[in-house]
PDB file of C-alpha atoms in Angstrom:
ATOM      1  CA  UNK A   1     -16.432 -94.633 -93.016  1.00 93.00           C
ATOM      2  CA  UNK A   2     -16.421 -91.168 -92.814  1.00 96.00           C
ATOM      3  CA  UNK A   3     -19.801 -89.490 -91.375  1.00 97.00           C
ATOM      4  CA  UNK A   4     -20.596 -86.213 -92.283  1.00 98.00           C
ATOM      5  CA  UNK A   5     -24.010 -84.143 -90.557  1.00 98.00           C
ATOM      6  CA  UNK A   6     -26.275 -82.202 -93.570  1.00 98.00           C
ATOM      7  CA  UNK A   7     -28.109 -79.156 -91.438  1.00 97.00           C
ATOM      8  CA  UNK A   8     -30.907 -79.045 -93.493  1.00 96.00           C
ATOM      9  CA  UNK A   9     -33.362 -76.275 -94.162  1.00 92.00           C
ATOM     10  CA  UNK A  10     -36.380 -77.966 -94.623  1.00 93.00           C
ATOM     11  CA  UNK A  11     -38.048 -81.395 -95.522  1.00 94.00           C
ATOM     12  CA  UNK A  12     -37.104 -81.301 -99.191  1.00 95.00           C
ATOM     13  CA  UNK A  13     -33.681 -80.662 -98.750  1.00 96.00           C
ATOM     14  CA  UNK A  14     -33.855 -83.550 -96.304  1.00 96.00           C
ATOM     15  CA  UNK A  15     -35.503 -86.011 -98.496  1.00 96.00           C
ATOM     16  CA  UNK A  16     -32.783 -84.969-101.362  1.00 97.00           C
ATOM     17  CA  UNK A  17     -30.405 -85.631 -99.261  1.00 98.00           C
ATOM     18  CA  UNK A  18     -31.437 -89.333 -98.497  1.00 97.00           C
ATOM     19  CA  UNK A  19     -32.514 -89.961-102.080  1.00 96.00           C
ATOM     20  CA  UNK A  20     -29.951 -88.043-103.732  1.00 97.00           C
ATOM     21  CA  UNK A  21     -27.139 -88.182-102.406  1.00 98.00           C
ATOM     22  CA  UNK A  22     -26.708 -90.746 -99.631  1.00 98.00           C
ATOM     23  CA  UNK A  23     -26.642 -93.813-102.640  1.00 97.00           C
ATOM     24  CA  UNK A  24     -24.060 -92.248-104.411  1.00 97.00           C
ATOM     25  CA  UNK A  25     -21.881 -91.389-101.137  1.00 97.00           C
ATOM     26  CA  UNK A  26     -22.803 -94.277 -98.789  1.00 97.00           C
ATOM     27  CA  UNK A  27     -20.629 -96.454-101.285  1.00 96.00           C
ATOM     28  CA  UNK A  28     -17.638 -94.055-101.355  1.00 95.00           C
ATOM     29  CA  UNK A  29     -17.218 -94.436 -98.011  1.00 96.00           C
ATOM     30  CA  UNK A  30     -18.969 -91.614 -96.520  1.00 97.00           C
ATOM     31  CA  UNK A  31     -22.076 -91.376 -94.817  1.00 98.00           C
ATOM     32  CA  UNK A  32     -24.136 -88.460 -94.679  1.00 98.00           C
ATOM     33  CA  UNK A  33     -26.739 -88.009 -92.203  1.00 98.00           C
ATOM     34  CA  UNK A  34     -29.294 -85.497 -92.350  1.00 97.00           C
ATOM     35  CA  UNK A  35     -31.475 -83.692 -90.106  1.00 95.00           C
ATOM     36  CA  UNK A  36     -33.734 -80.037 -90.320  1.00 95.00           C
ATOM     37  CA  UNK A  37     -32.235 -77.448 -88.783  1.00 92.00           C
ATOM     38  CA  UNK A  38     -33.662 -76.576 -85.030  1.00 81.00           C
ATOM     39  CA  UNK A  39     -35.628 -78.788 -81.949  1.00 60.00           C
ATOM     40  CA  UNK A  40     -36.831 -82.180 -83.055  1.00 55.00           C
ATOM     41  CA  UNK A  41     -40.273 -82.185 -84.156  1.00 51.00           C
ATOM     42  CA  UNK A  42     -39.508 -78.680 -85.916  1.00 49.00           C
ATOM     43  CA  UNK A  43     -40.635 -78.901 -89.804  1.00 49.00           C
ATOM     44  CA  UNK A  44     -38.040 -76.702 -91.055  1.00 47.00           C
ATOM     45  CA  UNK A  45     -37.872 -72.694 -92.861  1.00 51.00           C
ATOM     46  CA  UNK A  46     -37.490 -69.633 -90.685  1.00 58.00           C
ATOM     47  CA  UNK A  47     -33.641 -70.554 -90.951  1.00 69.00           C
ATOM     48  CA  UNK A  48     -32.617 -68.570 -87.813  1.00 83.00           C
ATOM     49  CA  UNK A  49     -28.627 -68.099 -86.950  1.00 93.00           C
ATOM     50  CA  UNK A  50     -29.034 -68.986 -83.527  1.00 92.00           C
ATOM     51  CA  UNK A  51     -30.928 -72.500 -84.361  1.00 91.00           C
ATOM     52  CA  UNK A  52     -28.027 -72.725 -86.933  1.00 94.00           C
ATOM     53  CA  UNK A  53     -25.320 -72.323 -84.144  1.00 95.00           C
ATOM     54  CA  UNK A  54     -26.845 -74.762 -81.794  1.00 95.00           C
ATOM     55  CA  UNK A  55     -27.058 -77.585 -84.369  1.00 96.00           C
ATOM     56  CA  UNK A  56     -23.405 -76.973 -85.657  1.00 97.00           C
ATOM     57  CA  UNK A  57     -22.132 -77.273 -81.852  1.00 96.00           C
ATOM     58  CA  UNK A  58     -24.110 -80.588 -80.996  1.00 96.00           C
ATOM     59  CA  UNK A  59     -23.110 -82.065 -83.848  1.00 96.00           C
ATOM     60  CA  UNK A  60     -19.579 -80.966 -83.789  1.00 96.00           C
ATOM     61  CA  UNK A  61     -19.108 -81.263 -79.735  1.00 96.00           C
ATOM     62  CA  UNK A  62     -21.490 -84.243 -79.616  1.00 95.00           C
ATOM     63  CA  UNK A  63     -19.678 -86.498 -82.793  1.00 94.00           C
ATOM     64  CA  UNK A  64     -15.923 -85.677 -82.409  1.00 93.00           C
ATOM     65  CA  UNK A  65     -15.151 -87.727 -85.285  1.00 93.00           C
ATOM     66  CA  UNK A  66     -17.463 -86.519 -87.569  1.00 96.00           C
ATOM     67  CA  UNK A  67     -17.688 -83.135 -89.999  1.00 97.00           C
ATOM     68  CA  UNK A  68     -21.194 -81.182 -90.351  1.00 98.00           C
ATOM     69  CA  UNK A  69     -22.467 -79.258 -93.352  1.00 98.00           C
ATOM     70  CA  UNK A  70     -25.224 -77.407 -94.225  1.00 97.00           C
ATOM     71  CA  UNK A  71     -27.956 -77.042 -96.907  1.00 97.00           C
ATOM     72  CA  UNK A  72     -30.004 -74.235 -97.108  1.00 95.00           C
ATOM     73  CA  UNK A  73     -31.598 -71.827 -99.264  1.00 95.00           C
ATOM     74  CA  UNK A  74     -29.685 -68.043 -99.857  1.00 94.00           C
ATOM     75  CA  UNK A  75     -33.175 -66.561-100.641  1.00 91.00           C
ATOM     76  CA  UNK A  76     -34.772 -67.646 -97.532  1.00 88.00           C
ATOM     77  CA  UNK A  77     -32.016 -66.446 -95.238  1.00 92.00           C
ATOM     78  CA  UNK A  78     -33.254 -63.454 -92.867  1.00 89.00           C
ATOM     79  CA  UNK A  79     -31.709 -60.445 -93.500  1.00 84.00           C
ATOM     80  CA  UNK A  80     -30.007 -60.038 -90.524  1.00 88.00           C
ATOM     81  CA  UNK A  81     -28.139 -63.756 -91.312  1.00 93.00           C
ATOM     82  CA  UNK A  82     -24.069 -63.152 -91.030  1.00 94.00           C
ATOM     83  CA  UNK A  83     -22.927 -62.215 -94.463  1.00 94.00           C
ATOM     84  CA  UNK A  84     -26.363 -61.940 -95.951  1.00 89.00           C
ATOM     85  CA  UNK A  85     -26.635 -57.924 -96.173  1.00 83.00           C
ATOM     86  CA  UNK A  86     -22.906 -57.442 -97.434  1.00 86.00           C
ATOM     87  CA  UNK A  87     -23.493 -57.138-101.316  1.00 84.00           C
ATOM     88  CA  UNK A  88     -25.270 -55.491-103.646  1.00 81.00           C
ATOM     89  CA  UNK A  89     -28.502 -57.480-105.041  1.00 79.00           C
ATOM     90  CA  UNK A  90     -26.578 -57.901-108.563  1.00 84.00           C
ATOM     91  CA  UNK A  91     -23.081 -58.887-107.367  1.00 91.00           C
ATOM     92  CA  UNK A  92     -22.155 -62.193-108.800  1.00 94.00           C
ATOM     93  CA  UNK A  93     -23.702 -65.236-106.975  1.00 95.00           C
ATOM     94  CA  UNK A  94     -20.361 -67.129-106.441  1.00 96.00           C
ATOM     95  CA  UNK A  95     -19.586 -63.923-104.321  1.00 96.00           C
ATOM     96  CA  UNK A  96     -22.857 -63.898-102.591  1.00 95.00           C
ATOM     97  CA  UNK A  97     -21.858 -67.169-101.744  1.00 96.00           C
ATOM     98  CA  UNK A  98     -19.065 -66.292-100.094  1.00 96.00           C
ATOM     99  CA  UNK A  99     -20.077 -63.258 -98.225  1.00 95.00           C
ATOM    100  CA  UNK A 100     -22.456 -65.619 -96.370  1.00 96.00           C
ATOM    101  CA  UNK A 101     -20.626 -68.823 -96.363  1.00 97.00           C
ATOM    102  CA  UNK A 102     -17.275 -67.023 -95.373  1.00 97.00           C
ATOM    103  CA  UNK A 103     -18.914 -64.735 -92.326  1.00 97.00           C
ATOM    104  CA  UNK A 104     -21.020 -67.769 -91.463  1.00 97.00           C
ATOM    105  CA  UNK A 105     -18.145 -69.527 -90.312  1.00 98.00           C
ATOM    106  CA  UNK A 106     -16.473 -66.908 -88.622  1.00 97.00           C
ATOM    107  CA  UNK A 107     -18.843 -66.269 -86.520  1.00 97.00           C
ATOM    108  CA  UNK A 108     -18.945 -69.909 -85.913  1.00 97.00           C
ATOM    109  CA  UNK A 109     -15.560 -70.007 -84.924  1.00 97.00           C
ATOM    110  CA  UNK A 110     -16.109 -67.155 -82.601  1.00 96.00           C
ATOM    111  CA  UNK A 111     -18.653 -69.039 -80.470  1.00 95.00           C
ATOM    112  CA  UNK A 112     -17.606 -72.466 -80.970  1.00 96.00           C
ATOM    113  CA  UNK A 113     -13.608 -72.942 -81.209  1.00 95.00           C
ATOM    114  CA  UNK A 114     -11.607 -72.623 -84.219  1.00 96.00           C
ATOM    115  CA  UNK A 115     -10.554 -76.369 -83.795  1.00 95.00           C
ATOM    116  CA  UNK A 116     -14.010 -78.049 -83.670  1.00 95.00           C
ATOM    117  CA  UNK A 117     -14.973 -75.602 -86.506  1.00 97.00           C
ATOM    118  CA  UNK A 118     -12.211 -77.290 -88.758  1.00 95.00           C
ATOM    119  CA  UNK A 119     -14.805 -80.023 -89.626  1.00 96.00           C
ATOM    120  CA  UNK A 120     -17.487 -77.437 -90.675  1.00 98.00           C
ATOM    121  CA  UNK A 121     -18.315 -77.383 -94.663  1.00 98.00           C
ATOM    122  CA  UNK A 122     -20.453 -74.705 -94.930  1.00 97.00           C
ATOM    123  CA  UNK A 123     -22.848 -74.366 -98.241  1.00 98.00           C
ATOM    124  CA  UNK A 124     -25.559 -71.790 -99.080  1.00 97.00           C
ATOM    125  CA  UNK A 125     -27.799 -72.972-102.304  1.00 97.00           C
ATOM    126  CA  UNK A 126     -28.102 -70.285-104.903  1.00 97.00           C
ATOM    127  CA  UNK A 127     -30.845 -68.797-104.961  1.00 96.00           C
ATOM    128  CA  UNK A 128     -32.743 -71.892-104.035  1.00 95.00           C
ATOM    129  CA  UNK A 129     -33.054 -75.789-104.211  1.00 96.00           C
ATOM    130  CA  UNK A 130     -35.669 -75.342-106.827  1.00 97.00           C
ATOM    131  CA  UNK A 131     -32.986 -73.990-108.967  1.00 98.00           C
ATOM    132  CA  UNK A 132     -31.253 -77.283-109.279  1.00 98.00           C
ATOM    133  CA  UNK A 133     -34.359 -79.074-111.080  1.00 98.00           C
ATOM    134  CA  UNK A 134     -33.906 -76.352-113.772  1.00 98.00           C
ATOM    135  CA  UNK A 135     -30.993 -78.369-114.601  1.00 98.00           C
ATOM    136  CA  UNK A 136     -32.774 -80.560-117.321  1.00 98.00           C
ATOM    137  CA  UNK A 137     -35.909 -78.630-118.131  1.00 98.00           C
ATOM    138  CA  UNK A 138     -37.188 -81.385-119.816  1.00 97.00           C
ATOM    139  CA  UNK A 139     -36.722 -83.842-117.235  1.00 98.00           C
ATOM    140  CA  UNK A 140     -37.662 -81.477-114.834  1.00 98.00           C
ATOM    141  CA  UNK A 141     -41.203 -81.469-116.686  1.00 97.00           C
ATOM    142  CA  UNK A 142     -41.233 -85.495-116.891  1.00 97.00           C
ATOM    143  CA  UNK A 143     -40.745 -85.481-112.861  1.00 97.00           C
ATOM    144  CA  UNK A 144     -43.413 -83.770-111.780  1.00 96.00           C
ATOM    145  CA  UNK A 145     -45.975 -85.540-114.373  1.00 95.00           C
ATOM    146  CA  UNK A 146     -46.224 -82.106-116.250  1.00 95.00           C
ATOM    147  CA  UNK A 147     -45.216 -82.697-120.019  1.00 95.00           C
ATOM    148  CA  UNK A 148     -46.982 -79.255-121.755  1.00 95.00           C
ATOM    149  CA  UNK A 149     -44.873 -77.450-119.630  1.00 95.00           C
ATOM    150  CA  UNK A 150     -41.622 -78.291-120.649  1.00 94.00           C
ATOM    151  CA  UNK A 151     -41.197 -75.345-122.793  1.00 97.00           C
ATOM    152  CA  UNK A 152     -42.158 -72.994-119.699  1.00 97.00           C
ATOM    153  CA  UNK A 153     -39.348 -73.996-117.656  1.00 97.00           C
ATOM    154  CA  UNK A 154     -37.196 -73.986-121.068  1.00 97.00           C
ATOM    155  CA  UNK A 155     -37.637 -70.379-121.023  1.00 97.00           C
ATOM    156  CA  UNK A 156     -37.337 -69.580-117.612  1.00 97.00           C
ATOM    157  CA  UNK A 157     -33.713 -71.570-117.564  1.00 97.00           C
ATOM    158  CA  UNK A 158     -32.694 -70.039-120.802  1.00 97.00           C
ATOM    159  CA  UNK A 159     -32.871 -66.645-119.239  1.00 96.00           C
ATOM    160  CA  UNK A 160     -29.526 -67.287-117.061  1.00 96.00           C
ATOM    161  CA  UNK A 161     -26.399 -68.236-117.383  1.00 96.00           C
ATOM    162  CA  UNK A 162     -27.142 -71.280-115.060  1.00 98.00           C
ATOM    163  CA  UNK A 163     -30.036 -72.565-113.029  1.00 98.00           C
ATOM    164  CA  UNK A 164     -28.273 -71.238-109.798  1.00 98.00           C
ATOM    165  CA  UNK A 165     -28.344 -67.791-111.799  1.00 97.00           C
ATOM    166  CA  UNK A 166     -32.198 -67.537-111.737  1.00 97.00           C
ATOM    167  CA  UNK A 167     -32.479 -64.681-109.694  1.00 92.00           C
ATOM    168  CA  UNK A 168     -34.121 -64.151-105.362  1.00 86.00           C
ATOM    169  CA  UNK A 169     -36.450 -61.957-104.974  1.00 88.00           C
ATOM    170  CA  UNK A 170     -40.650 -63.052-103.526  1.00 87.00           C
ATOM    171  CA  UNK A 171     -41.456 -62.748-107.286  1.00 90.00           C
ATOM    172  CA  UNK A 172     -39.013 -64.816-109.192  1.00 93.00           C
ATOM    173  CA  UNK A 173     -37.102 -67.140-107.120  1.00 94.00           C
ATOM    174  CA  UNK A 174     -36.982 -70.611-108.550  1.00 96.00           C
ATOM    175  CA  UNK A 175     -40.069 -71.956-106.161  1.00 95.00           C
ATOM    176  CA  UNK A 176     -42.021 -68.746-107.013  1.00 95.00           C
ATOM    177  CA  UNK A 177     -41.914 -69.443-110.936  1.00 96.00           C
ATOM    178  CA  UNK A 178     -42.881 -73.167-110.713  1.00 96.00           C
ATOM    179  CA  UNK A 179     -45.607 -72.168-108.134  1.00 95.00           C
ATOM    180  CA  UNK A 180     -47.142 -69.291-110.824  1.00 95.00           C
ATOM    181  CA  UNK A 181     -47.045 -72.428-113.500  1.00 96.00           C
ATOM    182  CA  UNK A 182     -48.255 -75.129-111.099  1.00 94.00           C
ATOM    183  CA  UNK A 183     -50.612 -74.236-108.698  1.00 92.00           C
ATOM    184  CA  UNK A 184     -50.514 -77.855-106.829  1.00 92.00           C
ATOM    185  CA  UNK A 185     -46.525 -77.924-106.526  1.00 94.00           C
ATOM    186  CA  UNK A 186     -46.353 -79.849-103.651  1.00 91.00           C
ATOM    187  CA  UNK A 187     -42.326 -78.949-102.413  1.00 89.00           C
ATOM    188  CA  UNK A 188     -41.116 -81.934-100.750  1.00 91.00           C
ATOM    189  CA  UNK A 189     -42.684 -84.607-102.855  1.00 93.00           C
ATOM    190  CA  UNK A 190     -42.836 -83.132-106.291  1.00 95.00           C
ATOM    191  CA  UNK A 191     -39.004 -81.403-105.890  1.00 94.00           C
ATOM    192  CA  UNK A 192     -37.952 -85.177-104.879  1.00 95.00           C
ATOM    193  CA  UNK A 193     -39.391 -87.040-107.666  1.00 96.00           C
ATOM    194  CA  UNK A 194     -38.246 -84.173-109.973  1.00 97.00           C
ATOM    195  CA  UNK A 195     -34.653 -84.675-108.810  1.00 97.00           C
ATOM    196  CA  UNK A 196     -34.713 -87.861-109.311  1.00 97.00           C
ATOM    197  CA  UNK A 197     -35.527 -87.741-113.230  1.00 98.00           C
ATOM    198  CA  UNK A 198     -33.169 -85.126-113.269  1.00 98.00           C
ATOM    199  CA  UNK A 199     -30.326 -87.192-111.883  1.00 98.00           C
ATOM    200  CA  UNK A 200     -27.445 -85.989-110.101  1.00 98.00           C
ATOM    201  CA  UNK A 201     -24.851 -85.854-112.468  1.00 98.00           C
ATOM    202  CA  UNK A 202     -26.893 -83.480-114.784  1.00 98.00           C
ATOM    203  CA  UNK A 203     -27.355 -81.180-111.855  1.00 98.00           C
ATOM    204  CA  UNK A 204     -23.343 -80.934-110.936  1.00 98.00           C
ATOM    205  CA  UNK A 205     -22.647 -80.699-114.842  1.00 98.00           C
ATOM    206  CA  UNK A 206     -25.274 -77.492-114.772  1.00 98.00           C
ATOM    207  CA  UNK A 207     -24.539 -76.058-110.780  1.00 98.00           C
ATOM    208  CA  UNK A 208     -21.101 -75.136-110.311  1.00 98.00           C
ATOM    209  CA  UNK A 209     -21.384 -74.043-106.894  1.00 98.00           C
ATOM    210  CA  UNK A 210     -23.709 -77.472-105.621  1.00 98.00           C
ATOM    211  CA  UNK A 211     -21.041 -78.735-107.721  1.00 98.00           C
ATOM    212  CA  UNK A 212     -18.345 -77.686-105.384  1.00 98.00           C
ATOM    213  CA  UNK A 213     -19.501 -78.161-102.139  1.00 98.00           C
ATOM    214  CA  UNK A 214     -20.132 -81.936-103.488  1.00 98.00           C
ATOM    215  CA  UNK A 215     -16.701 -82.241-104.082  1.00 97.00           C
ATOM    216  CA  UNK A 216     -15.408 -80.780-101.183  1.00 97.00           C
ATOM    217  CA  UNK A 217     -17.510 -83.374 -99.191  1.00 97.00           C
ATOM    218  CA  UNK A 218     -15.686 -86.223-101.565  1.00 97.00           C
ATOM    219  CA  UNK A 219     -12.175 -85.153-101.067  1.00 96.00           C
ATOM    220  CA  UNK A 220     -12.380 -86.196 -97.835  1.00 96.00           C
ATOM    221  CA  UNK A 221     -11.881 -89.485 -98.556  1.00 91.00           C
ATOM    222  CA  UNK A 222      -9.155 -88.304-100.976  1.00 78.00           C
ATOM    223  CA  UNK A 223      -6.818 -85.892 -98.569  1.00 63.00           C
ATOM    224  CA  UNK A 224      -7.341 -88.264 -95.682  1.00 54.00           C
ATOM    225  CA  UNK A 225      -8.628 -85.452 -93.665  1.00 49.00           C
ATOM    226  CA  UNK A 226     -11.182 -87.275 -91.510  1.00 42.00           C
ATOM    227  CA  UNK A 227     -11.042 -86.763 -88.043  1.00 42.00           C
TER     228      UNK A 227
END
């Protein structure tokens, strides 16, 4: 069984995780285990490098045989997060990936050890998780016990070229346009059962770059790379 850490950002992201993901992994042969980012007790957000560094080393240092990813937002990354301040606000988000992603780990590397760092996945969610329940607009609607307002979220999704597309800024990040059409969104709870009536398959079909880091997890078990 190969065990893999999830630094998450926040509850929901945690709760995906374990509803998500761990039932379709856990019978692969890999076990994910997830926990928020920073001191237990700590609820999550203000997703601060340093906090970031210390979980990646304990996990690393403290499980020798285990890999450690993260999940975390792009838009709520502080400006002065490695990578984050590199490119333009309209450069391609596969890039803005990257930039982050890509000086996340070397900076990483620089304080923990290239050799450790070789069972770091690193993952940034564009713009935001909220982005993946855009997915299936419909089901999106079903999930969250809001049927009129499938034709909102329609619209919003139709807009981009892909829910991980619909664009980071306080105004129109994915959370911010379900909040201005649902007053009582209720993150961790709501974004679960949404998720679920999604389903996971539509939301790698729709979100290349989730997409990705899902199969980079998998092909672990495939290459044989596990510690």
């Amino acid at each position: 069984m190969i065990r893999v850490h999830v630094i998450c950002e926040g509850q929901t992201e945690e709760m995906f995780v374990n509803e998500m993901l761990t039932p379709v992994f856990f019978p692969k042969g890999i076990q994910l285990v997830p926990a928020l980012v920073g001191k237990p007790g700590h609820k999550g957000g203000n997703f601060k490098f340093e906090r970031l560094q210390a979980d990646v080393k304990n996990r690393l240092l403290g499980d020798r045989t285990a890999y450690c990813t993260t999940f975390f937002d792009y838009y709520g990354l502080p400006q002065g997060f490695p990578g984050k301040d590199t490119l333009a606000a309209h450069a391609d988000i596969r890039d803005k990936a990257a930039a982050v992603q890509d000086a996340m780990v070397d900076e990483l590397i620089r304080l923990i050890g290239q050799d450790s760092m070789r069972r770091f996945i690193p993952f940034v969610q564009m713009y935001e998780y909220e982005a993946l329940l855009f997915s299936d607009p419909d089901a999106f609607a079903i999930g969250v016990d809001r049927i009129s307002l499938n034709q909102h979220l329609k619209a919003i999704s139709a807009q981009f070229e892909s829910p991980e597309h619909i664009n980071n800024s306080p105004v129109t990040a994915p959370s911010k346009r379900i909040e201005a059409l649902m007053a009582d969104y209720q993150k961790p709870l709501m974004g679960t059962l949404a998720a679920l009536e999604v389903g996971l398959d539509v939301m790698r079909a729709k979100c290349a770059l989730f997409n990705d880091w899902l199969t980079r997890i998998e092909s672990l078990l495939v290459t044989n790379e596990a510690i």
